[in-house]
PDB file of C-alpha atoms and ligand atoms in Angstrom:
ATOM      1  CA  MET A   1       0.000   0.000   0.000  1.00 47.00           C
ATOM      2  CA  SER A   2       1.645   3.241  -1.034  1.00 48.00           C
ATOM      3  CA  GLN A   3      -0.266   5.815   0.903  1.00 56.00           C
ATOM      4  CA  ALA A   4       1.019   8.870   2.721  1.00 55.00           C
ATOM      5  CA  VAL A   5       0.598   8.795   6.487  1.00 64.00           C
ATOM      6  CA  THR A   6      -1.022  12.104   7.377  1.00 70.00           C
ATOM      7  CA  HIS A   7      -2.312  11.676  10.899  1.00 78.00           C
ATOM      8  CA  VAL A   8       0.912  11.200  12.912  1.00 91.00           C
ATOM      9  CA  ARG A   9       1.637  14.068  15.292  1.00 93.00           C
ATOM     10  CA  GLY A  10       3.834  14.739  18.296  1.00 94.00           C
ATOM     11  CA  THR A  11       0.984  13.585  20.485  1.00 95.00           C
ATOM     12  CA  SER A  12       0.498  10.259  18.687  1.00 95.00           C
ATOM     13  CA  LYS A  13       0.633   7.150  20.810  1.00 96.00           C
ATOM     14  CA  VAL A  14       3.067   4.631  19.290  1.00 97.00           C
ATOM     15  CA  LEU A  15       2.332   0.911  19.257  1.00 98.00           C
ATOM     16  CA  GLY A  16       4.039  -1.757  17.202  1.00 98.00           C
ATOM     17  CA  ILE A  17       5.012  -5.321  16.537  1.00 98.00           C
ATOM     18  CA  ILE A  18       8.306  -7.055  17.306  1.00 98.00           C
ATOM     19  CA  GLY A  19       9.343 -10.146  15.379  1.00 98.00           C
ATOM     20  CA  ASN A  20      11.802 -11.338  12.785  1.00 98.00           C
ATOM     21  CA  PRO A  21      10.839 -11.054   9.999  1.00 97.00           C
ATOM     22  CA  VAL A  22       8.015  -8.506  10.260  1.00 97.00           C
ATOM     23  CA  LYS A  23       7.998  -6.933   6.800  1.00 96.00           C
ATOM     24  CA  HIS A  24       5.004  -8.946   5.606  1.00 94.00           C
ATOM     25  CA  SER A  25       2.980  -8.719   8.803  1.00 96.00           C
ATOM     26  CA  ILE A  26      -0.618  -7.629   8.312  1.00 96.00           C
ATOM     27  CA  SER A  27      -0.764  -6.348  11.935  1.00 98.00           C
ATOM     28  CA  PRO A  28       0.154  -2.722  11.006  1.00 97.00           C
ATOM     29  CA  ILE A  29      -2.752  -2.658   8.535  1.00 97.00           C
ATOM     30  CA  ILE A  30      -5.154  -4.062  11.115  1.00 98.00           C
ATOM     31  CA  HIS A  31      -4.148  -1.779  13.998  1.00 98.00           C
ATOM     32  CA  ASN A  32      -3.928   1.392  11.935  1.00 97.00           C
ATOM     33  CA  THR A  33      -7.353   0.541  10.483  1.00 97.00           C
ATOM     34  CA  ILE A  34      -8.717   0.222  14.035  1.00 98.00           C
ATOM     35  CA  ALA A  35      -7.107   3.542  15.036  1.00 97.00           C
ATOM     36  CA  ASN A  36      -8.550   5.294  11.967  1.00 96.00           C
ATOM     37  CA  TYR A  37     -11.974   3.773  12.539  1.00 97.00           C
ATOM     38  CA  LEU A  38     -12.015   4.860  16.185  1.00 97.00           C
ATOM     39  CA  LYS A  39     -10.373   8.226  15.346  1.00 96.00           C
ATOM     40  CA  HIS A  40      -7.558   7.574  17.814  1.00 97.00           C
ATOM     41  CA  ASP A  41      -4.348   9.587  17.703  1.00 96.00           C
ATOM     42  CA  LEU A  42      -2.247   6.457  17.403  1.00 97.00           C
ATOM     43  CA  VAL A  43       0.230   4.872  15.019  1.00 97.00           C
ATOM     44  CA  TYR A  44       1.335   1.226  14.837  1.00 98.00           C
ATOM     45  CA  VAL A  45       4.622   0.251  13.215  1.00 97.00           C
ATOM     46  CA  ALA A  46       6.693  -2.895  12.599  1.00 98.00           C
ATOM     47  CA  PHE A  47      10.024  -3.358  14.393  1.00 98.00           C
ATOM     48  CA  ARG A  48      12.316  -6.144  13.204  1.00 98.00           C
ATOM     49  CA  LEU A  49      14.060  -7.346  16.329  1.00 98.00           C
ATOM     50  CA  GLU A  50      16.690 -10.078  16.463  1.00 98.00           C
ATOM     51  CA  GLY A  51      16.451 -12.687  19.217  1.00 97.00           C
ATOM     52  CA  GLU A  52      19.695 -11.709  20.927  1.00 97.00           C
ATOM     53  CA  LYS A  53      18.456  -8.108  21.169  1.00 98.00           C
ATOM     54  CA  LEU A  54      15.149  -8.966  22.801  1.00 98.00           C
ATOM     55  CA  LYS A  55      15.992  -7.600  26.239  1.00 98.00           C
ATOM     56  CA  ILE A  56      17.639  -4.439  25.008  1.00 98.00           C
ATOM     57  CA  GLY A  57      14.745  -3.965  22.579  1.00 98.00           C
ATOM     58  CA  LEU A  58      12.190  -4.156  25.385  1.00 98.00           C
ATOM     59  CA  ASP A  59      14.219  -1.846  27.637  1.00 98.00           C
ATOM     60  CA  GLY A  60      14.533   0.639  24.796  1.00 98.00           C
ATOM     61  CA  ALA A  61      10.832   0.457  23.948  1.00 98.00           C
ATOM     62  CA  HIS A  62       9.982   1.027  27.609  1.00 98.00           C
ATOM     63  CA  ALA A  63      12.342   4.010  27.816  1.00 98.00           C
ATOM     64  CA  LEU A  64      10.730   5.451  24.691  1.00 98.00           C
ATOM     65  CA  GLY A  65       7.277   5.076  26.221  1.00 97.00           C
ATOM     66  CA  ILE A  66       5.877   2.550  23.757  1.00 98.00           C
ATOM     67  CA  ASP A  67       2.631   1.510  25.424  1.00 97.00           C
ATOM     68  CA  GLY A  68       2.083  -1.814  23.780  1.00 98.00           C
ATOM     69  CA  MET A  69       3.420  -4.209  21.180  1.00 98.00           C
ATOM     70  CA  SER A  70       2.372  -7.349  19.387  1.00 98.00           C
ATOM     71  CA  VAL A  71       4.887 -10.160  19.649  1.00 98.00           C
ATOM     72  CA  THR A  72       5.350 -12.571  16.802  1.00 97.00           C
ATOM     73  CA  VAL A  73       7.718 -15.331  15.658  1.00 97.00           C
ATOM     74  CA  PRO A  74      10.358 -16.076  16.945  1.00 98.00           C
ATOM     75  CA  HIS A  75       9.772 -14.193  20.220  1.00 98.00           C
ATOM     76  CA  LYS A  76       6.438 -15.538  21.505  1.00 97.00           C
ATOM     77  CA  LYS A  77       8.008 -17.810  24.130  1.00 97.00           C
ATOM     78  CA  ALA A  78      11.474 -16.231  24.338  1.00 98.00           C
ATOM     79  CA  VAL A  79      10.056 -12.911  25.511  1.00 98.00           C
ATOM     80  CA  ILE A  80       8.523 -14.357  28.696  1.00 98.00           C
ATOM     81  CA  PRO A  81      11.644 -14.198  30.937  1.00 98.00           C
ATOM     82  CA  PHE A  82      12.007 -10.493  30.140  1.00 98.00           C
ATOM     83  CA  LEU A  83       8.467  -9.547  31.211  1.00 98.00           C
ATOM     84  CA  THR A  84       7.567  -8.245  34.644  1.00 98.00           C
ATOM     85  CA  SER A  85       4.177  -9.995  34.733  1.00 98.00           C
ATOM     86  CA  LEU A  86       2.097 -12.485  32.771  1.00 98.00           C
ATOM     87  CA  ASP A  87      -1.655 -12.584  32.261  1.00 97.00           C
ATOM     88  CA  GLU A  88      -3.421 -15.838  33.238  1.00 95.00           C
ATOM     89  CA  GLY A  89      -4.312 -16.771  29.626  1.00 95.00           C
ATOM     90  CA  ALA A  90      -0.721 -16.257  28.448  1.00 97.00           C
ATOM     91  CA  ALA A  91       0.520 -18.383  31.344  1.00 97.00           C
ATOM     92  CA  GLN A  92      -1.913 -21.169  30.354  1.00 96.00           C
ATOM     93  CA  ILE A  93      -0.861 -21.067  26.709  1.00 97.00           C
ATOM     94  CA  GLY A  94       2.819 -20.621  27.553  1.00 96.00           C
ATOM     95  CA  ALA A  95       3.266 -18.007  24.825  1.00 97.00           C
ATOM     96  CA  VAL A  96       2.742 -14.278  24.497  1.00 98.00           C
ATOM     97  CA  ASN A  97       1.425 -12.382  21.472  1.00 98.00           C
ATOM     98  CA  ALA A  98       0.918  -8.946  23.024  1.00 98.00           C
ATOM     99  CA  ILE A  99       2.657  -6.930  25.731  1.00 98.00           C
ATOM    100  CA  LYS A 100       1.484  -3.856  27.576  1.00 98.00           C
ATOM    101  CA  LYS A 101       3.648  -1.261  29.314  1.00 98.00           C
ATOM    102  CA  THR A 102       3.557  -1.066  33.101  1.00 98.00           C
ATOM    103  CA  ASP A 103       5.586   1.199  35.391  1.00 97.00           C
ATOM    104  CA  ASP A 104       8.488  -1.201  35.673  1.00 96.00           C
ATOM    105  CA  GLY A 105       8.356  -3.194  32.420  1.00 98.00           C
ATOM    106  CA  TYR A 106       5.872  -5.064  30.253  1.00 98.00           C
ATOM    107  CA  CYS A 107       3.034  -7.456  31.081  1.00 98.00           C
ATOM    108  CA  GLY A 108       2.497 -10.357  28.642  1.00 98.00           C
ATOM    109  CA  TYR A 109      -0.855 -11.439  27.207  1.00 98.00           C
ATOM    110  CA  ASN A 110      -2.043 -14.011  24.735  1.00 97.00           C
ATOM    111  CA  THR A 111      -5.090 -12.830  22.826  1.00 98.00           C
ATOM    112  CA  ASP A 112      -5.548 -16.002  20.738  1.00 96.00           C
ATOM    113  CA  ILE A 113      -8.143 -17.416  23.131  1.00 96.00           C
ATOM    114  CA  MET A 114      -9.905 -14.031  23.301  1.00 96.00           C
ATOM    115  CA  GLY A 115      -9.815 -13.767  19.489  1.00 97.00           C
ATOM    116  CA  LEU A 116     -11.325 -17.194  19.072  1.00 98.00           C
ATOM    117  CA  GLU A 117     -13.944 -16.421  21.704  1.00 97.00           C
ATOM    118  CA  LYS A 118     -14.942 -13.220  19.874  1.00 97.00           C
ATOM    119  CA  THR A 119     -14.995 -15.144  16.571  1.00 97.00           C
ATOM    120  CA  PHE A 120     -17.588 -17.565  17.907  1.00 98.00           C
ATOM    121  CA  ASP A 121     -19.530 -14.968  19.920  1.00 96.00           C
ATOM    122  CA  ASN A 122     -19.847 -12.675  16.903  1.00 94.00           C
ATOM    123  CA  GLU A 123     -21.155 -15.591  14.814  1.00 96.00           C
ATOM    124  CA  SER A 124     -23.515 -16.638  17.626  1.00 96.00           C
ATOM    125  CA  VAL A 125     -21.773 -19.999  17.948  1.00 98.00           C
ATOM    126  CA  SER A 126     -22.035 -21.273  21.508  1.00 97.00           C
ATOM    127  CA  ILE A 127     -19.668 -23.703  23.201  1.00 98.00           C
ATOM    128  CA  GLU A 128     -21.221 -24.549  26.557  1.00 98.00           C
ATOM    129  CA  ASP A 129     -22.370 -28.196  26.657  1.00 97.00           C
ATOM    130  CA  LYS A 130     -21.516 -28.608  22.946  1.00 97.00           C
ATOM    131  CA  SER A 131     -19.657 -31.417  21.242  1.00 96.00           C
ATOM    132  CA  ILE A 132     -16.412 -30.107  19.742  1.00 97.00           C
ATOM    133  CA  VAL A 133     -13.731 -31.680  17.536  1.00 96.00           C
ATOM    134  CA  ILE A 134     -10.347 -29.947  17.286  1.00 98.00           C
ATOM    135  CA  PHE A 135      -7.968 -30.912  14.470  1.00 98.00           C
ATOM    136  CA  GLY A 136      -4.321 -30.435  15.424  1.00 98.00           C
ATOM    137  CA  ALA A 137      -2.348 -30.232  18.647  1.00 98.00           C
ATOM    138  CA  GLY A 138      -0.060 -27.209  18.148  1.00 96.00           C
ATOM    139  CA  GLY A 139      -0.286 -23.669  19.517  1.00 94.00           C
ATOM    140  CA  ALA A 140      -3.602 -22.797  17.882  1.00 96.00           C
ATOM    141  CA  ALA A 141      -5.135 -26.087  19.056  1.00 98.00           C
ATOM    142  CA  ARG A 142      -3.976 -25.275  22.568  1.00 97.00           C
ATOM    143  CA  ALA A 143      -5.869 -21.964  22.447  1.00 97.00           C
ATOM    144  CA  ALA A 144      -8.943 -23.709  21.013  1.00 98.00           C
ATOM    145  CA  GLY A 145      -8.828 -26.514  23.590  1.00 98.00           C
ATOM    146  CA  LEU A 146      -8.386 -24.120  26.513  1.00 98.00           C
ATOM    147  CA  LEU A 147     -11.271 -21.976  25.250  1.00 98.00           C
ATOM    148  CA  ALA A 148     -13.542 -24.997  24.832  1.00 98.00           C
ATOM    149  CA  ALA A 149     -12.671 -26.264  28.316  1.00 98.00           C
ATOM    150  CA  LYS A 150     -13.030 -22.816  29.889  1.00 98.00           C
ATOM    151  CA  LYS A 151     -16.458 -22.395  28.295  1.00 98.00           C
ATOM    152  CA  ASN A 152     -17.604 -25.808  29.569  1.00 98.00           C
ATOM    153  CA  ALA A 153     -17.900 -27.715  26.302  1.00 98.00           C
ATOM    154  CA  GLY A 154     -19.798 -30.966  26.778  1.00 97.00           C
ATOM    155  CA  ARG A 155     -17.221 -33.051  24.931  1.00 95.00           C
ATOM    156  CA  ILE A 156     -13.879 -32.222  23.306  1.00 97.00           C
ATOM    157  CA  VAL A 157     -12.126 -34.561  20.872  1.00 96.00           C
ATOM    158  CA  ILE A 158      -8.551 -33.821  19.820  1.00 97.00           C
ATOM    159  CA  ALA A 159      -8.008 -35.319  16.359  1.00 97.00           C
ATOM    160  CA  ASN A 160      -4.337 -35.316  15.465  1.00 97.00           C
ATOM    161  CA  ARG A 161      -1.716 -37.118  13.390  1.00 97.00           C
ATOM    162  CA  SER A 162       0.626 -37.650  16.343  1.00 97.00           C
ATOM    163  CA  GLU A 163      -0.983 -39.346  19.322  1.00 97.00           C
ATOM    164  CA  ASP A 164       1.803 -38.144  21.634  1.00 98.00           C
ATOM    165  CA  ASN A 165       1.255 -34.502  20.777  1.00 98.00           C
ATOM    166  CA  ALA A 166      -2.502 -34.891  21.230  1.00 98.00           C
ATOM    167  CA  LYS A 167      -2.051 -36.559  24.621  1.00 98.00           C
ATOM    168  CA  ASN A 168       0.345 -33.825  25.739  1.00 98.00           C
ATOM    169  CA  LEU A 169      -2.249 -31.239  24.785  1.00 98.00           C
ATOM    170  CA  ILE A 170      -4.970 -33.134  26.646  1.00 98.00           C
ATOM    171  CA  ASP A 171      -2.782 -33.360  29.774  1.00 98.00           C
ATOM    172  CA  HIS A 172      -2.054 -29.660  29.504  1.00 98.00           C
ATOM    173  CA  ILE A 173      -5.740 -28.723  29.325  1.00 98.00           C
ATOM    174  CA  LEU A 174      -6.626 -31.059  32.207  1.00 98.00           C
ATOM    175  CA  ARG A 175      -4.064 -29.251  34.345  1.00 98.00           C
ATOM    176  CA  TYR A 176      -6.353 -26.204  34.272  1.00 97.00           C
ATOM    177  CA  TYR A 177      -9.863 -27.525  33.625  1.00 98.00           C
ATOM    178  CA  ASN A 178     -11.911 -30.548  34.493  1.00 97.00           C
ATOM    179  CA  ALA A 179     -12.931 -31.284  30.890  1.00 98.00           C
ATOM    180  CA  ASN A 180     -14.436 -34.266  29.091  1.00 97.00           C
ATOM    181  CA  ILE A 181     -11.631 -34.566  26.550  1.00 97.00           C
ATOM    182  CA  SER A 182     -10.275 -37.457  24.497  1.00 96.00           C
ATOM    183  CA  TYR A 183      -8.041 -38.309  21.543  1.00 96.00           C
ATOM    184  CA  ALA A 184      -9.102 -39.593  18.119  1.00 94.00           C
ATOM    185  CA  PRO A 185      -6.686 -40.732  15.425  1.00 94.00           C
ATOM    186  CA  LEU A 186      -7.173 -38.952  12.094  1.00 93.00           C
ATOM    187  CA  SER A 187      -7.422 -42.316  10.320  1.00 87.00           C
ATOM    188  CA  ASN A 188     -10.439 -43.211  12.395  1.00 83.00           C
ATOM    189  CA  ILE A 189     -12.073 -39.832  12.774  1.00 83.00           C
ATOM    190  CA  ILE A 190     -15.402 -40.750  11.195  1.00 78.00           C
ATOM    191  CA  ASP A 191     -15.950 -43.745  13.493  1.00 77.00           C
ATOM    192  CA  GLU A 192     -14.655 -41.866  16.516  1.00 72.00           C
ATOM    193  CA  SER A 193     -16.731 -38.764  15.941  1.00 67.00           C
ATOM    194  CA  GLY A 194     -19.697 -40.961  14.981  1.00 63.00           C
ATOM    195  CA  LYS A 195     -19.548 -42.385  18.489  1.00 62.00           C
ATOM    196  CA  ALA A 196     -19.871 -38.838  19.794  1.00 59.00           C
ATOM    197  CA  GLY A 197     -23.014 -38.344  17.755  1.00 72.00           C
ATOM    198  CA  TYR A 198     -23.731 -34.885  16.448  1.00 86.00           C
ATOM    199  CA  ILE A 199     -20.747 -32.483  16.287  1.00 94.00           C
ATOM    200  CA  ASP A 200     -21.697 -28.895  17.053  1.00 96.00           C
ATOM    201  CA  LEU A 201     -18.364 -27.331  16.185  1.00 98.00           C
ATOM    202  CA  VAL A 202     -15.203 -28.423  14.370  1.00 98.00           C
ATOM    203  CA  ILE A 203     -12.072 -26.297  14.838  1.00 98.00           C
ATOM    204  CA  GLN A 204      -9.360 -26.965  12.242  1.00 98.00           C
ATOM    205  CA  THR A 205      -6.019 -25.603  13.489  1.00 98.00           C
ATOM    206  CA  THR A 206      -3.417 -27.312  11.273  1.00 98.00           C
ATOM    207  CA  SER A 207      -1.805 -25.725   8.227  1.00 97.00           C
ATOM    208  CA  VAL A 208      -3.215 -28.468   5.967  1.00 98.00           C
ATOM    209  CA  GLY A 209      -4.940 -26.845   2.964  1.00 98.00           C
ATOM    210  CA  MET A 210      -3.018 -23.596   3.242  1.00 97.00           C
ATOM    211  CA  HIS A 211      -1.720 -22.008   0.051  1.00 97.00           C
ATOM    212  CA  PRO A 212      -0.002 -23.452  -2.025  1.00 97.00           C
ATOM    213  CA  ASN A 213      -1.312 -26.874  -0.905  1.00 97.00           C
ATOM    214  CA  THR A 214      -4.914 -25.954  -1.551  1.00 97.00           C
ATOM    215  CA  ASP A 215      -5.937 -29.441  -2.752  1.00 98.00           C
ATOM    216  CA  ASN A 216      -5.479 -30.866   0.749  1.00 98.00           C
ATOM    217  CA  SER A 217      -7.917 -31.160   3.615  1.00 98.00           C
ATOM    218  CA  ILE A 218      -7.337 -32.766   7.007  1.00 97.00           C
ATOM    219  CA  VAL A 219     -10.560 -34.706   6.387  1.00 95.00           C
ATOM    220  CA  GLU A 220     -12.024 -35.148   2.928  1.00 93.00           C
ATOM    221  CA  ASP A 221     -14.985 -37.417   3.558  1.00 92.00           C
ATOM    222  CA  ASP A 222     -18.445 -35.884   3.155  1.00 93.00           C
ATOM    223  CA  VAL A 223     -19.774 -38.375   5.701  1.00 92.00           C
ATOM    224  CA  PHE A 224     -17.808 -36.633   8.472  1.00 92.00           C
ATOM    225  CA  PHE A 225     -19.298 -33.227   7.700  1.00 94.00           C
ATOM    226  CA  GLN A 226     -22.862 -34.513   7.433  1.00 92.00           C
ATOM    227  CA  ASN A 227     -22.839 -34.542  11.219  1.00 89.00           C
ATOM    228  CA  VAL A 228     -21.270 -31.099  11.689  1.00 95.00           C
ATOM    229  CA  ASP A 229     -23.153 -27.912  12.509  1.00 97.00           C
ATOM    230  CA  VAL A 230     -20.321 -25.323  12.355  1.00 98.00           C
ATOM    231  CA  ALA A 231     -16.861 -25.689  10.781  1.00 98.00           C
ATOM    232  CA  PHE A 232     -14.053 -23.239  11.565  1.00 98.00           C
ATOM    233  CA  ASP A 233     -10.713 -23.352   9.721  1.00 98.00           C
ATOM    234  CA  SER A 234      -7.832 -21.271  11.097  1.00 98.00           C
ATOM    235  CA  VAL A 235      -6.482 -21.005   7.534  1.00 98.00           C
ATOM    236  CA  TYR A 236      -7.612 -18.022   5.403  1.00 97.00           C
ATOM    237  CA  THR A 237      -5.327 -18.366   2.376  1.00 96.00           C
ATOM    238  CA  PRO A 238      -7.185 -19.519   0.312  1.00 97.00           C
ATOM    239  CA  TRP A 239     -10.226 -17.664   1.621  1.00 97.00           C
ATOM    240  CA  LYS A 240     -12.284 -20.843   1.385  1.00 98.00           C
ATOM    241  CA  THR A 241     -10.164 -23.937   1.989  1.00 98.00           C
ATOM    242  CA  LEU A 242     -11.064 -27.362   0.658  1.00 98.00           C
ATOM    243  CA  PHE A 243     -11.985 -28.237   4.266  1.00 98.00           C
ATOM    244  CA  LEU A 244     -14.536 -25.403   4.353  1.00 98.00           C
ATOM    245  CA  SER A 245     -15.813 -26.192   0.840  1.00 98.00           C
ATOM    246  CA  ILE A 246     -16.567 -29.777   1.828  1.00 98.00           C
ATOM    247  CA  ALA A 247     -18.190 -28.558   5.050  1.00 98.00           C
ATOM    248  CA  GLU A 248     -20.315 -26.052   3.145  1.00 98.00           C
ATOM    249  CA  ARG A 249     -21.557 -28.548   0.584  1.00 97.00           C
ATOM    250  CA  ASN A 250     -22.749 -30.641   3.508  1.00 96.00           C
ATOM    251  CA  SER A 251     -24.701 -27.682   4.918  1.00 95.00           C
ATOM    252  CA  SER A 252     -22.373 -26.765   7.770  1.00 96.00           C
ATOM    253  CA  LYS A 253     -22.024 -23.101   8.661  1.00 98.00           C
ATOM    254  CA  ILE A 254     -18.426 -22.100   7.799  1.00 98.00           C
ATOM    255  CA  ILE A 255     -16.002 -19.561   9.314  1.00 98.00           C
ATOM    256  CA  ASN A 256     -12.423 -19.012   8.167  1.00 98.00           C
ATOM    257  CA  GLY A 257      -9.365 -17.956  10.176  1.00 98.00           C
ATOM    258  CA  PHE A 258      -9.527 -14.318   9.125  1.00 98.00           C
ATOM    259  CA  ASP A 259     -11.999 -13.658  11.940  1.00 98.00           C
ATOM    260  CA  MET A 260      -9.567 -15.008  14.510  1.00 98.00           C
ATOM    261  CA  LEU A 261      -6.741 -12.974  12.981  1.00 98.00           C
ATOM    262  CA  ILE A 262      -8.759  -9.769  13.284  1.00 98.00           C
ATOM    263  CA  TYR A 263     -10.315 -10.433  16.665  1.00 98.00           C
ATOM    264  CA  GLN A 264      -7.056 -11.410  18.381  1.00 98.00           C
ATOM    265  CA  ALA A 265      -5.784  -8.020  17.180  1.00 98.00           C
ATOM    266  CA  VAL A 266      -8.954  -6.277  18.376  1.00 98.00           C
ATOM    267  CA  ALA A 267      -8.465  -7.900  21.794  1.00 98.00           C
ATOM    268  CA  ALA A 268      -4.856  -6.636  21.959  1.00 98.00           C
ATOM    269  CA  TYR A 269      -5.962  -3.144  20.928  1.00 98.00           C
ATOM    270  CA  GLU A 270      -8.583  -3.205  23.688  1.00 98.00           C
ATOM    271  CA  ILE A 271      -5.944  -4.179  26.259  1.00 98.00           C
ATOM    272  CA  TRP A 272      -3.454  -1.518  25.163  1.00 98.00           C
ATOM    273  CA  ASN A 273      -6.053   1.241  25.206  1.00 98.00           C
ATOM    274  CA  ASP A 274      -8.242   0.075  28.121  1.00 98.00           C
ATOM    275  CA  ILE A 275     -11.355   0.113  25.953  1.00 98.00           C
ATOM    276  CA  TYR A 276     -14.059  -2.253  24.785  1.00 98.00           C
ATOM    277  CA  ILE A 277     -14.752  -2.384  21.062  1.00 97.00           C
ATOM    278  CA  ALA A 278     -18.422  -3.167  20.476  1.00 96.00           C
ATOM    279  CA  LYS A 279     -19.382  -6.117  18.288  1.00 95.00           C
ATOM    280  CA  ASP A 280     -20.730  -3.966  15.416  1.00 96.00           C
ATOM    281  CA  ASP A 281     -17.571  -1.856  15.387  1.00 98.00           C
ATOM    282  CA  ALA A 282     -15.396  -4.981  15.421  1.00 97.00           C
ATOM    283  CA  ILE A 283     -17.338  -6.337  12.431  1.00 96.00           C
ATOM    284  CA  ASN A 284     -16.929  -3.020  10.559  1.00 97.00           C
ATOM    285  CA  ILE A 285     -13.186  -3.109  11.281  1.00 98.00           C
ATOM    286  CA  LYS A 286     -13.006  -6.707  10.066  1.00 97.00           C
ATOM    287  CA  ASN A 287     -14.776  -5.810   6.825  1.00 97.00           C
ATOM    288  CA  ALA A 288     -12.468  -2.819   6.221  1.00 97.00           C
ATOM    289  CA  VAL A 289      -9.350  -4.984   6.639  1.00 97.00           C
ATOM    290  CA  LYS A 290     -10.927  -7.780   4.590  1.00 96.00           C
ATOM    291  CA  LYS A 291     -11.454  -5.409   1.664  1.00 95.00           C
ATOM    292  CA  TYR A 292      -7.787  -4.423   1.757  1.00 93.00           C
ATOM    293  CA  PHE A 293      -6.648  -8.027   2.223  1.00 92.00           C
ATOM    294  CA  LEU A 294      -8.659  -9.454  -0.662  1.00 92.00           C
ATOM    295  CA  LYS A 295      -7.507  -6.633  -2.953  1.00 88.00           C
ATOM    296  CA  GLU A 296      -3.873  -7.387  -2.069  1.00 84.00           C
ATOM    297  CA  GLU A 297      -4.487 -11.104  -2.664  1.00 79.00           C
ATOM    298  CA  ASP A 298      -5.700 -10.292  -6.197  1.00 75.00           C
ATOM    299  CA  THR A 299      -2.655  -8.227  -7.110  1.00 66.00           C
TER     300      THR A 299
HETATM  301  P1  ATR B   1       0.432 -23.818  15.348  1.00 95.08           P
HETATM  302  O1  ATR B   1       1.292 -23.407  16.494  1.00 95.08           O
HETATM  303  O2  ATR B   1       0.183 -22.731  14.339  1.00 95.08           O
HETATM  304  O3  ATR B   1      -0.835 -24.498  15.763  1.00 95.08           O
HETATM  305  P2  ATR B   1       2.147 -26.084  14.955  1.00 95.08           P
HETATM  306  O4  ATR B   1       2.589 -26.040  16.342  1.00 95.08           O
HETATM  307  O5  ATR B   1       3.155 -26.261  13.895  1.00 95.08           O
HETATM  308  O6  ATR B   1       1.291 -24.831  14.500  1.00 95.08           O
HETATM  309  O7  ATR B   1       1.044 -27.271  14.892  1.00 95.08           O
HETATM  310  C1  ATR B   1       0.778 -27.868  13.772  1.00 95.08           C
HETATM  311  C2  ATR B   1      -0.267 -28.966  14.027  1.00 95.08           C
HETATM  312  O8  ATR B   1      -0.731 -29.309  12.756  1.00 95.08           O
HETATM  313  C3  ATR B   1       0.286 -30.210  14.670  1.00 95.08           C
HETATM  314  O9  ATR B   1      -0.676 -30.757  15.518  1.00 95.08           O
HETATM  315  C4  ATR B   1       0.542 -31.126  13.473  1.00 95.08           C
HETATM  316  O10 ATR B   1       0.354 -32.488  13.726  1.00 95.08           O
HETATM  317  P3  ATR B   1       1.449 -33.371  14.559  1.00 95.08           P
HETATM  318  O11 ATR B   1       1.183 -33.059  16.005  1.00 95.08           O
HETATM  319  O12 ATR B   1       1.117 -34.752  14.189  1.00 95.08           O
HETATM  320  O13 ATR B   1       2.787 -32.917  14.078  1.00 95.08           O
HETATM  321  C5  ATR B   1      -0.538 -30.694  12.537  1.00 95.08           C
HETATM  322  N1  ATR B   1      -0.129 -30.916  11.136  1.00 95.08           N
HETATM  323  C6  ATR B   1       0.718 -30.159  10.422  1.00 95.08           C
HETATM  324  N2  ATR B   1       0.845 -30.636   9.177  1.00 95.08           N
HETATM  325  C7  ATR B   1       0.068 -31.747   9.107  1.00 95.08           C
HETATM  326  C8  ATR B   1      -0.246 -32.683   8.088  1.00 95.08           C
HETATM  327  N3  ATR B   1       0.280 -32.588   6.858  1.00 95.08           N
HETATM  328  N4  ATR B   1      -1.120 -33.671   8.366  1.00 95.08           N
HETATM  329  C9  ATR B   1      -1.671 -33.779   9.598  1.00 95.08           C
HETATM  330  N5  ATR B   1      -1.418 -32.911  10.611  1.00 95.08           N
HETATM  331  C10 ATR B   1      -0.576 -31.919  10.375  1.00 95.08           C
END
């Protein structure tokens, strides 16, 4: 986007993202869109920060009065020892994606769970007492599993290629919540989920189906989706993955990962600025960023 920045003044609050690389991050677009939408005197920029400079980078940012930053790869875990406090959700996930300035340093947050929660709330998808299948056992699955357990899902099934990784995730969730949670091998997912009866929500967290491997889906059988009410895929390139296409042709409601991308950013923006962004505003912000994103995808 070649567009002159016209709103930055001496009074402007500065927020940003630290990571390496950060050049292609969409976070500056999202946060500056939020600031413009809310008419805030605020600018959000990308800082490439090397791992060995993490501490000095944080000290410098604090000295410069930078109120908050997103944290991305490779710093999401590495940053934790340099923080002065950690929010409960970040402690549960064991990774940080946003930090907020305090008097003596930065407090770490993880807004992935909040982003996923807003995604489902805004689509009127409820979790309490529902039957949920989660594909994958990585970081995104951890956020999904913790959210489902926190919101008292009736049954959670972790469907994953590696049984060990799935069991580790299950143990992790059970450390915090008393959940009805079990493992299902991918090869047997139809039988396993069939035993569970109707599936209210499927949360796909693996990278399977992501561009350029768009012909792949973690599950390709229509029979699986015939039992599914809502299908969420954390992937959003392509906009509609094969996973979501199969779900849609079997009449499931579909949601892609763009919502989670936007709403985890909205949650961070709320934390940095001590505000609440109403649902309608969040949806308007999402649509503004979506317009930009889809235009960029075309070019
Ligand atoms: P993230 O932190 O974004 O969730 P991750 O930690 O790399 O990403 O997790 C990737 C998850 O996707 C893992 O659960 C992985 O399965 P394994 O635990 O068996 O490794 C799953 N995954 C990735 N590629 C996959 C593939 N081709 N088929 C099946 N599962 C896959």
